[in-house]
XYZ file of C-alpha atoms in Angstrom:
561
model
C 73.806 -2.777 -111.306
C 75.501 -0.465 -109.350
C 74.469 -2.134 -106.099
C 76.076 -5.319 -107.284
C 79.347 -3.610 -108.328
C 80.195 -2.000 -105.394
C 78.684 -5.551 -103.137
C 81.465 -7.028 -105.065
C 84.099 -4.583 -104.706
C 83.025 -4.840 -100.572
C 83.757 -8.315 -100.789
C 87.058 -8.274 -102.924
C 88.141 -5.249 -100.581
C 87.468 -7.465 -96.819
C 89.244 -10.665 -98.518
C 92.456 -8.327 -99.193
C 91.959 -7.622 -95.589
C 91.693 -10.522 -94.268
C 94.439 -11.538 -96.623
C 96.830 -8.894 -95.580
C 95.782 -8.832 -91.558
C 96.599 -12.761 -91.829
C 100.232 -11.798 -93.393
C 100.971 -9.429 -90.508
C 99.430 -10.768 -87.879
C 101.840 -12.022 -84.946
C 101.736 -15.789 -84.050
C 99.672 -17.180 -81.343
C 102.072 -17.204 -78.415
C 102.995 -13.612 -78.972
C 100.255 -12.504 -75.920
C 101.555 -8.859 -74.698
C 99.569 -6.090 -76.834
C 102.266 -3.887 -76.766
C 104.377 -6.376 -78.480
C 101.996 -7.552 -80.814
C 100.796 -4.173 -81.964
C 105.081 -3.343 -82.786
C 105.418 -6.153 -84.147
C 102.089 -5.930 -87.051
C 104.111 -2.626 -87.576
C 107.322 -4.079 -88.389
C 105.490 -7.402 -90.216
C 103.583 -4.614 -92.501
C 106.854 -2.855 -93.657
C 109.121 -5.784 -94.306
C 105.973 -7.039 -96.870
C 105.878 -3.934 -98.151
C 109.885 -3.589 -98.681
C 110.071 -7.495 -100.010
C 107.282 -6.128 -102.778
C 108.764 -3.510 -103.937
C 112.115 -5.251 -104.598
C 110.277 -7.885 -106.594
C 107.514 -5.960 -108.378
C 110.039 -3.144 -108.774
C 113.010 -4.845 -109.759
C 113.094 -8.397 -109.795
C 109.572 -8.972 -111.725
C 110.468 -6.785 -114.841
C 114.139 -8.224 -115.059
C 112.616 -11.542 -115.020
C 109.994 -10.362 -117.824
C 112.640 -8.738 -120.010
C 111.674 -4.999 -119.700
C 115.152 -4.282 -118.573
C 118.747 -5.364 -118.676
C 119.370 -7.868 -115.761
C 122.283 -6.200 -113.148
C 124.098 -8.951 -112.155
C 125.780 -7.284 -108.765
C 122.152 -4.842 -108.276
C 120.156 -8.802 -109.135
C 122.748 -9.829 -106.245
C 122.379 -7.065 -104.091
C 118.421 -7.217 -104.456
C 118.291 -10.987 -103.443
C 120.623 -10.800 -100.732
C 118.425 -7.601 -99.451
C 115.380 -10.063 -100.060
C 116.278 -13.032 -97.874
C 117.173 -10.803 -94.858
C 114.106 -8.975 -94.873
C 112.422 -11.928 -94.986
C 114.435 -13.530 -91.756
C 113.676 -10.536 -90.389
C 110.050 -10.373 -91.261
C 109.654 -14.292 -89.406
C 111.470 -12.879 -86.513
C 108.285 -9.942 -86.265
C 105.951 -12.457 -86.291
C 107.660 -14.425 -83.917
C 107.625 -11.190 -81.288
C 110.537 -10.143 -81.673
C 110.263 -6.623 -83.569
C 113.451 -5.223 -82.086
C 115.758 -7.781 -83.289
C 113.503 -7.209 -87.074
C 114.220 -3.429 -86.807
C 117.593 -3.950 -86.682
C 117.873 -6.703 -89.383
C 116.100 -3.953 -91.550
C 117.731 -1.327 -90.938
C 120.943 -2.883 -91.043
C 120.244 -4.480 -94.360
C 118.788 -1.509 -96.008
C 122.138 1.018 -94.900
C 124.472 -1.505 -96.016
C 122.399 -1.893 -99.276
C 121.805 2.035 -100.153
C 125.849 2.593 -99.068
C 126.560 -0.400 -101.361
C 124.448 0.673 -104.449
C 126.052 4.889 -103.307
C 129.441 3.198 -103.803
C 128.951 0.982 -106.757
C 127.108 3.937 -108.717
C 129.436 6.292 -107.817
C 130.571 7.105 -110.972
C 127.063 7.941 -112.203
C 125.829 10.198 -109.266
C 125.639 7.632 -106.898
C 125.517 10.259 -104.082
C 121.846 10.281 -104.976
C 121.613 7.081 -103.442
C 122.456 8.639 -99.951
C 118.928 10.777 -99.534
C 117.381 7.356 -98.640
C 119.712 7.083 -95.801
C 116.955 9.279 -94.177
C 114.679 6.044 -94.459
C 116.132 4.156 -91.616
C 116.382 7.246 -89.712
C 112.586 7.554 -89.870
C 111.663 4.181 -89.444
C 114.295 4.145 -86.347
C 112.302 6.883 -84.622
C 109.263 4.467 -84.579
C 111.188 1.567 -83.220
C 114.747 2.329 -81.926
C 115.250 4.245 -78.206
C 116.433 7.877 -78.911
C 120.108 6.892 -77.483
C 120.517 4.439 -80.526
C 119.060 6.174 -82.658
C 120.959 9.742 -82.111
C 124.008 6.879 -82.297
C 122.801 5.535 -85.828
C 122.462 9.398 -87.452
C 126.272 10.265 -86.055
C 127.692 7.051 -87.563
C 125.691 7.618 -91.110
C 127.132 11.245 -90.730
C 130.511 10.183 -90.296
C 130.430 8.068 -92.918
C 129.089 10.005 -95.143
C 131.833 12.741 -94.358
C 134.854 9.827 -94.858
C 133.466 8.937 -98.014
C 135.212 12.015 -100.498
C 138.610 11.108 -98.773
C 137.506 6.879 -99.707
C 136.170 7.604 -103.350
C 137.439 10.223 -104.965
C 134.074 9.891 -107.272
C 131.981 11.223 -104.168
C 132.751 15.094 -103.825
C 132.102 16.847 -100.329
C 129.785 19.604 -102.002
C 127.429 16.560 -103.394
C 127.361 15.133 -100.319
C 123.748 15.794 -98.907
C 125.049 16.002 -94.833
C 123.572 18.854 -93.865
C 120.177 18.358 -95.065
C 120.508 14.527 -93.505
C 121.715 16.616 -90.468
C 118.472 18.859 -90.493
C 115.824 16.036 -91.182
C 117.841 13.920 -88.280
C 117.375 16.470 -86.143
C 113.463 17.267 -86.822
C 113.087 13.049 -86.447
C 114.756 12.879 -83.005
C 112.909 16.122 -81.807
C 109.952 14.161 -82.776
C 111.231 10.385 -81.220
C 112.170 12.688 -77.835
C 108.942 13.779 -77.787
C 107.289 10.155 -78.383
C 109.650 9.212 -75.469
C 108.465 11.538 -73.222
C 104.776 10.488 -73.989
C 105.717 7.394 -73.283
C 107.498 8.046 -69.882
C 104.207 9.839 -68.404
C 102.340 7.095 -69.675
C 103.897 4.156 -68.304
C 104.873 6.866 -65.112
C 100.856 6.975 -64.873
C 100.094 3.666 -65.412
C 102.861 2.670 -62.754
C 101.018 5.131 -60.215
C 97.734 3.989 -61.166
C 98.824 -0.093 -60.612
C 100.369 1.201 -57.155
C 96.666 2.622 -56.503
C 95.278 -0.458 -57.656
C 97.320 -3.062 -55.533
C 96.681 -1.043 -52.491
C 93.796 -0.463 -52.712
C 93.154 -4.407 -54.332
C 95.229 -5.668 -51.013
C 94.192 -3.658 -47.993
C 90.253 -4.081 -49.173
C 88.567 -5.830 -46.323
C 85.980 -7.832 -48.751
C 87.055 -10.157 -51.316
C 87.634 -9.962 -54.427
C 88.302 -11.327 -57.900
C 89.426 -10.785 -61.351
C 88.166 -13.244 -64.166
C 89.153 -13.491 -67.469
C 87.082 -15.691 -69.504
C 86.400 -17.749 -66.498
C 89.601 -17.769 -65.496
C 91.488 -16.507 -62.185
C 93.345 -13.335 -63.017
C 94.301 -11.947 -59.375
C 93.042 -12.564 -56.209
C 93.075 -10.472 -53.239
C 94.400 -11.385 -49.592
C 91.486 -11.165 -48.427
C 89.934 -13.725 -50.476
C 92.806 -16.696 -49.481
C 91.630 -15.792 -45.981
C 87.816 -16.448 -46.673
C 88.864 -19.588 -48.781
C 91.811 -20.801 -46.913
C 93.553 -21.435 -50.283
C 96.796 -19.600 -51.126
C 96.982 -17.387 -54.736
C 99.170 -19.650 -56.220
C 97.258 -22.590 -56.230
C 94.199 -20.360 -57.733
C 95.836 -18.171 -60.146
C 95.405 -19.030 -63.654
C 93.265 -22.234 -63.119
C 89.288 -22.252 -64.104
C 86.239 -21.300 -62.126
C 84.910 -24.726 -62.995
C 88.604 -26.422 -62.196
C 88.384 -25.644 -58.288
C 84.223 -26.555 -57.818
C 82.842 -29.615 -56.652
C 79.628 -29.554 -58.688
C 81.086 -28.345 -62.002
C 77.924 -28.079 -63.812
C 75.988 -25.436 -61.220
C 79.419 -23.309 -61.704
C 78.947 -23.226 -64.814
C 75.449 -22.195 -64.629
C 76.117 -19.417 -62.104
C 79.244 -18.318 -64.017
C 76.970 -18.241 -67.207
C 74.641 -16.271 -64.824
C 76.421 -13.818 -63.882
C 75.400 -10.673 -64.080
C 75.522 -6.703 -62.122
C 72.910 -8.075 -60.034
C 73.454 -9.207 -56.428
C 73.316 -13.207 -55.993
C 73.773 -15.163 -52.773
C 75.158 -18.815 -53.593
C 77.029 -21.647 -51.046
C 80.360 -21.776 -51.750
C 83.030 -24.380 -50.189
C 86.140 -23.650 -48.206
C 89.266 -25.671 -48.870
C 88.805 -27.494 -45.673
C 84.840 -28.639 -46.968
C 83.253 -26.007 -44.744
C 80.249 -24.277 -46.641
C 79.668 -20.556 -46.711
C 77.212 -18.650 -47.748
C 78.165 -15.675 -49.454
C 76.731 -12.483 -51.492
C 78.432 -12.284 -54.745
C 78.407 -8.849 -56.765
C 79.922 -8.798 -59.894
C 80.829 -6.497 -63.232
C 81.882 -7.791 -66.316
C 83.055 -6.056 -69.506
C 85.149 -7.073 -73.428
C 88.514 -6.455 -73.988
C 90.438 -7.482 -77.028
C 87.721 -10.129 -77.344
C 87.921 -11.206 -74.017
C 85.478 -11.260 -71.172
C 87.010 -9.750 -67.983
C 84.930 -9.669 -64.411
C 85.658 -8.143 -60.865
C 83.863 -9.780 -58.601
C 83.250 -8.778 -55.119
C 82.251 -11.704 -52.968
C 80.484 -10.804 -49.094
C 80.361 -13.595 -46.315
C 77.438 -13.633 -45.210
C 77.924 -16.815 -43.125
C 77.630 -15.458 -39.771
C 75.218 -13.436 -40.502
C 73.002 -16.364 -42.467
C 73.666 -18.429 -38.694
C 72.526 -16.302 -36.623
C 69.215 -15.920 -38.948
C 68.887 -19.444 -38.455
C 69.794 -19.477 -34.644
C 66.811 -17.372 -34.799
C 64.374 -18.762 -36.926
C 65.426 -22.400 -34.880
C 64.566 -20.078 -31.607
C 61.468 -18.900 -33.178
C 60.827 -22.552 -33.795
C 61.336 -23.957 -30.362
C 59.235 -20.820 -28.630
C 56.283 -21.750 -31.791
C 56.652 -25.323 -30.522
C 56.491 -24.546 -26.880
C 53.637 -22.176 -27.654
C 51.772 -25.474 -29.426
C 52.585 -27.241 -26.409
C 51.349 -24.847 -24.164
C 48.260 -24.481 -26.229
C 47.402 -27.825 -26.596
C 48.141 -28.651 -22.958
C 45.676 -25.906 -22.109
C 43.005 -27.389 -24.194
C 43.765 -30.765 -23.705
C 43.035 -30.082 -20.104
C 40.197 -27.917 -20.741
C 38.431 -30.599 -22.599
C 39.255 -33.283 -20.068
C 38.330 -31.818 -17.093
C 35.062 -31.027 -18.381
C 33.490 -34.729 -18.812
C 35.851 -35.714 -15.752
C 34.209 -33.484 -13.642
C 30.657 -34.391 -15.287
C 31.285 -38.009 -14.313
C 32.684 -37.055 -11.017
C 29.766 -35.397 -10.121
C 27.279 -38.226 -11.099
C 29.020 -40.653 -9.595
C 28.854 -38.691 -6.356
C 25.455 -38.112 -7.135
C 24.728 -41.898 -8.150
C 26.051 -43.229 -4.401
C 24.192 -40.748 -3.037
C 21.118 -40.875 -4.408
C 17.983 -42.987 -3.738
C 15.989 -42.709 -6.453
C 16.413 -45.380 -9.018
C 15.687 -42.799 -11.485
C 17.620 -40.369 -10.449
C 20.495 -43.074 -10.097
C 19.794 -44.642 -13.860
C 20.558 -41.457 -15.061
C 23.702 -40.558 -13.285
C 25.069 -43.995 -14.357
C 24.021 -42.743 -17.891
C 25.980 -39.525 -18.155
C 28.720 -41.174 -16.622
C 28.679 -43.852 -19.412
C 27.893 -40.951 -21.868
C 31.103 -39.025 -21.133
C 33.378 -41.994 -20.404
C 32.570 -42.728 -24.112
C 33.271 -39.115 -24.995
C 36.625 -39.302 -23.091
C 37.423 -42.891 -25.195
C 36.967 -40.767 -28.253
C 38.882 -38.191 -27.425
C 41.804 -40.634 -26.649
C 41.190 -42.739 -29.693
C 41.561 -39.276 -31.547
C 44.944 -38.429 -30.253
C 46.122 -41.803 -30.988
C 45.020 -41.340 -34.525
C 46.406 -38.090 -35.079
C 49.688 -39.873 -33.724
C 49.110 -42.673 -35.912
C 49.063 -40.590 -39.261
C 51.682 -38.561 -38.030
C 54.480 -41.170 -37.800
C 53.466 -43.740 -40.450
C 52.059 -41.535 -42.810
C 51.126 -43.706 -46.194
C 52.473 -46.806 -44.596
C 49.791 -47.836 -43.136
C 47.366 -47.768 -45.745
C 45.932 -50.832 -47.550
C 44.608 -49.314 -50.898
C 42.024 -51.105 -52.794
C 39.372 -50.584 -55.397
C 35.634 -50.013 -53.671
C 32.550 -48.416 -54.518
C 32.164 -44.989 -53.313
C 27.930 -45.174 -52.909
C 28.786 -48.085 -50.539
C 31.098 -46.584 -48.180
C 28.950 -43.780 -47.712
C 25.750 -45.579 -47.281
C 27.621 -47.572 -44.667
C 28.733 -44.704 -42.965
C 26.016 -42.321 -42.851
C 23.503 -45.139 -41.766
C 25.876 -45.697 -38.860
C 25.326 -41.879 -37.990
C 21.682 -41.622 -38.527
C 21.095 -42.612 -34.716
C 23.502 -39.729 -33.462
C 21.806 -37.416 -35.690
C 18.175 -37.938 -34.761
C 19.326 -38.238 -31.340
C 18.913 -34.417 -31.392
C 16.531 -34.460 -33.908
C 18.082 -34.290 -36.974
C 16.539 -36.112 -39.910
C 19.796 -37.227 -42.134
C 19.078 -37.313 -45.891
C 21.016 -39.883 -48.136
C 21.212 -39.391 -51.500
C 23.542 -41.443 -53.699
C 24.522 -41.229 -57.691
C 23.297 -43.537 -59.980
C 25.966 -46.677 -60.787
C 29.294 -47.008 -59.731
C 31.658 -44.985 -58.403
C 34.711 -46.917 -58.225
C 37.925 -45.166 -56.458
C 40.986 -46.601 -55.095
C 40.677 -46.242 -50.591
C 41.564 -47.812 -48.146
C 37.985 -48.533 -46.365
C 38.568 -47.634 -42.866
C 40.594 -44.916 -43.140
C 38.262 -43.099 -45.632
C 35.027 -44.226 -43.261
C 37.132 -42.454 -40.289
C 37.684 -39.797 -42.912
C 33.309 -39.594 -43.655
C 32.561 -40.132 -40.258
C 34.541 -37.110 -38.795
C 32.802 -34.616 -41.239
C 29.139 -36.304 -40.288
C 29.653 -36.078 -37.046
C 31.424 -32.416 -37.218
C 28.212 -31.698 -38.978
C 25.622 -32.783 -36.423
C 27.522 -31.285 -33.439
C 26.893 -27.757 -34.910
C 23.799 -28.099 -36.244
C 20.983 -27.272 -34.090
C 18.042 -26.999 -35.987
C 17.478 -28.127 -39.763
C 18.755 -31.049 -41.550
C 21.979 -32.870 -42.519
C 21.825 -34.550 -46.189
C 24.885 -36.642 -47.569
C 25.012 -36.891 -51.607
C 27.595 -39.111 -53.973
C 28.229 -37.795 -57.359
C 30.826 -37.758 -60.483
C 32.277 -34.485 -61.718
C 34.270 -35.617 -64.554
C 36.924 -38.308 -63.938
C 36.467 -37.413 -60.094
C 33.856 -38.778 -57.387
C 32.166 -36.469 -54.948
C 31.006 -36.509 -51.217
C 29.084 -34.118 -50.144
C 27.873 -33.404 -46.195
C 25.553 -30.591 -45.974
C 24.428 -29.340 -42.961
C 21.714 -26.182 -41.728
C 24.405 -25.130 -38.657
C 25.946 -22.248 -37.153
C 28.311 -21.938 -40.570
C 31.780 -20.767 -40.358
C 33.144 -17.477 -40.003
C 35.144 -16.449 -43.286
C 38.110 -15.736 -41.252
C 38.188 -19.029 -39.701
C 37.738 -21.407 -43.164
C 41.102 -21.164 -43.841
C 42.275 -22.901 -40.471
C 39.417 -25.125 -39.413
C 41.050 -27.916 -41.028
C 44.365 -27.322 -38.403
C 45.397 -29.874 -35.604
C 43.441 -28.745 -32.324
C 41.814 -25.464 -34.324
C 38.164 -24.982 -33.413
C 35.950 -21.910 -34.699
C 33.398 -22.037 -31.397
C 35.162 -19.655 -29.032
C 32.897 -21.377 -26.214
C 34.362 -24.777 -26.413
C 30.649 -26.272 -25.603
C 31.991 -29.810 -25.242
C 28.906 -30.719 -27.021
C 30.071 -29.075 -29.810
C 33.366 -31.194 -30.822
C 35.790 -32.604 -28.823
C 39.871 -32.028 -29.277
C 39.443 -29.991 -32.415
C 41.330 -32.948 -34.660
C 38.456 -34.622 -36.435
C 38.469 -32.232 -39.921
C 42.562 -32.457 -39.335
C 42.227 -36.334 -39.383
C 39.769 -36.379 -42.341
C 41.729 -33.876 -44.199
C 45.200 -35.998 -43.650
C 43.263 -39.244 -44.708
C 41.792 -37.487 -47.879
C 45.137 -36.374 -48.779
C 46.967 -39.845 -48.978
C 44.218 -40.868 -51.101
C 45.561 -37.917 -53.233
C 42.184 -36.326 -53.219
C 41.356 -33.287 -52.153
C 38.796 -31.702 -48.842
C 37.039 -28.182 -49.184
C 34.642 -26.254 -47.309
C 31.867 -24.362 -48.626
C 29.858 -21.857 -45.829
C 27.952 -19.083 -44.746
C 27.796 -17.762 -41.033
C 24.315 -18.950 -39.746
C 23.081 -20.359 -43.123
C 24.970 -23.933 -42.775
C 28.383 -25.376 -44.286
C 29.462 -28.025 -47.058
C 31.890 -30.267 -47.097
C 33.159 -31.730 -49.476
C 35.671 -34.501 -50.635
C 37.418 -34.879 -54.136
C 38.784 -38.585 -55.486
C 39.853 -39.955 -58.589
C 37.600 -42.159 -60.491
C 39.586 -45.887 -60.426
C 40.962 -46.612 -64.282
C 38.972 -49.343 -66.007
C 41.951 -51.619 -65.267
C 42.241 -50.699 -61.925
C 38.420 -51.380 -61.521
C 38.541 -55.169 -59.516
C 35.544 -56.293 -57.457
C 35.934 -55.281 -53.551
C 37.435 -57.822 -51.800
């Protein structure tokens, strides 16, 4: 029960609050704090004044529990409506001109109610004279107000020789005097707070500027988004004068509002590196360091912005040199291999042609014209690779004709056409296909080149053993598989062996492969079938390949044409 009680009285309390914070609180365009801050002051005592003239007064006149006074009813009402000008004037920001309104209004009023009761003790009235006094230490400069006590005091001396009601010994000067003095000891003293302060805070905006202007990096001051203060250095970088940036948005001077917004939402202690714009459309790339912190509800940020522009071109000048000295590498390799593996069958057919008109022997001359027919055919395929590779290159998935085709059937073609090359050094080659259909959308050459380069890969390092080729489904997928009993591949070379002009046989037997392009072409073929190529091996135990494709959709699933 309790609980509930005082849950109530919590609430009733914060709505008074809210209530009376609403009554006092400055309008909207009032901005400065200083201001505002006087001004809730001055708001808070007129209400205060203008409540106790009608709860005090007014109210029980009204009600009957006293005699109504026409000239104090007067007096109170005329009192009422100038405190209440002057309390629209404190909202309004303008607390000085309220001060004086109020303490105006309340002097006249106390020396008018001192003079009207003076035959009933109305020097009484004059003790409240040290009301203004007080309240003009809070909001008056010590000059006026020492000005303010010496006029009250003056008239407070002229009034025995005025009235002769008011007698000089009932006249309560020198205690006004005394409690004057103790209030402007105490105003002198707010004063001189006040000096140092705004002597420190002068000093320490001095510090600021200087050391704001003559800072080589840039820098800014947000609030809310908004630009605060720039520094020279930052119209430099930008190329766009403070005026034009100075109270607009971050968002107001981007071209891509929307990533702004992001990276202003982003923004954080952490160090970010973002492309900014110049005035003139140049791009920079900067390094953008940032702090942010509340204030009065309000989101402030330095920011302290690095170009890193010639520093991000000359990374790229050298990553682009890198490039060009990796390219000329390349070419130097290939060049080097290209010739290698030319000059090896030229020279082969050189010789037997020199042998061949030379020779006698129609034996010996059938099988010179043989190796040269054997190696001008090796020197065809080695020419018909490189246009391939060149092929692929530059028309990529252009110049593919997809279709939907039976998987079995394309490898049965293909690894029939490759049984003579395989038992031509005496390898059997094993077929074994999957039961039914395998239906996958190809492109029938290309994906025989693709099958064909991994056979033949396959029998040119295999020396001894077998080579078996197998179809099955995994799943939604259709599998190839070329296994071989060859030399294997070293674990450090899988991950390459499927690069342009990469082989793993540091001897370059010719016999052994040609260029080094036939798993590149088969892997780039596989690919724009959106399939997939992987190597399974062991060093000396044998390798398998093995090729990945997408079983065709039921509707996709037309007769070969």
């Amino acid at each position: 029960m309790n609980r509930i009680f005082y849950a109530y009285l919590h609430a009733g309390f914060l709505r008074i609050r809210r209530f009376w914070d609403h009554l006092i609180q400055p309008l909207p365009t009032v901005q400065d704090v200083g201001q505002r801050r006087q001004s809730r002051l001055v708001s808070a005592m007129l209400i205060a004044f203008m409540a106790f003239i009608i709860i005090g007064y007014q109210l029980p006149a009204l009600l009957g529990q006293s005699e109504i006074d026409v000239t104090g009813w007067a007096f109170s009402s005329a009192a009422l409506a100038l405190f209440f000008i002057a309390y629209q004037r404190s909202r309004a920001g303008h607390y000085r001109q309220a001060a004086w309104i109020f303490i105006a209004t309340f002097i006249l009023a106390i020396l008018a109610l001192a003079i009207v009761n003076r035959a009933q003790a109305g020097y009484y009235l004059l003790y409240y004279l040290l009301l203004p006094v007080f309240f003009g230490s809070l909001l008056l400069q010590t000059r006026t107000l020492i000005l303010m006590i010496v006029s009250l005091a003056v008239f407070m001396m002229l009034l025995p020789a005025l009235f002769s009601e008011f007698h000089m010994d009932d006249i309560p000067l020198l205690y006004f005097l005394s409690f004057s003095i103790i209030v402007m000891l105490f105003a002198r003293h707010r004063d001189l707070l006040e000096r140092d302060r705004r002597k420190q805070l002068s000093e320490s905006e001095v510090r600021y500027r200087l050391l704001f202007e003559t800072v080589s990096e840039p820098i800014v001051v947000l609030e809310d988004g908004v630009y605060l203060d720039v520094n020279a250095a930052y119209t430099t970088l930008f190329q766009m004068p403070r005026e034009i940036v100075i109270g607009r948005h971050v968002v107001d001077l981007s071209e891509d509002p929307n990533r702004t917004k992001r990276e202003l939402e982003a923004l954080s202690e952490e160090t970010q590196e973002v492309m900014a714009r110049r005035a003139d459309g140049s791009e920079l790339r900067i390094e953008v360091r940032s702090k942010s912190y509340r204030m009065n509800a309000r989101t402030m940020a330095v920011v302290a912005i690095h170009d890193l522009t010639e520093r991000y071109q000359a990374e790229q000048a050298r990553l682009a040199l890198a490039l060009e000295q990796e390219k000329v590498n390349l070419m130097r390799n290939f060049i080097n291999d290209l010739s290698h593996d030319f000059r090896t069958p030229l020279t082969i057919i050189r010789n037997s042609l020199y042998l061949f008109q030379n020779s006698r022997s129609e034996d010996r001359r059938a099988h010179h014209l043989q190796l040269i027919d054997l190696y001008t055919e090796r020197l065809v395929e080695m020419v018909e690779s490189l246009l391939t590779v060149t092929r692929l290159e530059k028309a990529a998935n252009e110049l593919y004709e997809f279709t939907v085709g039976d998987l079995n059937l394309v490898t049965r073609a293909v690894a029939e056409e490759q049984q003579p090359f395989a038992l031509s050094k005496a390898l059997p080659l094993h077929i074994e296909l999957a039961r039914g259909l395998l239906p996958v959308r190809l492109d029938l050459v290309e994906i025989q080149r693709a099958l064909r380069q991994i056979i033949i890969n396959a029998v040119n390092y295999t020396r001894a053993g077998s080579i078996t080729v197998r179809t099955y489904q995994r799943d939604q997928q259709a599998v190839v598989e070329v296994q071989d009993t060859g030399m294997g591949i070293a674990p450090e070379d899988s991950p390459r062996i499927f690069e342009m002009f990469y082989r793993a046989d540091p001897a370059r037997n010719i016999d052994q492969g040609g260029l080094g392009m036939g798993l590149f072409i088969a892997r780039r073929i596989v690919e724009a079938h959106d399939g997939q190529i992987e190597v399974e091996s062991k060093l000396n135990e044998g390798s398998t390949f093995r090729i990945t494709l997408a079983i065709a959709q039921p509707e996709m699933s037309a007769p070969d044409s």
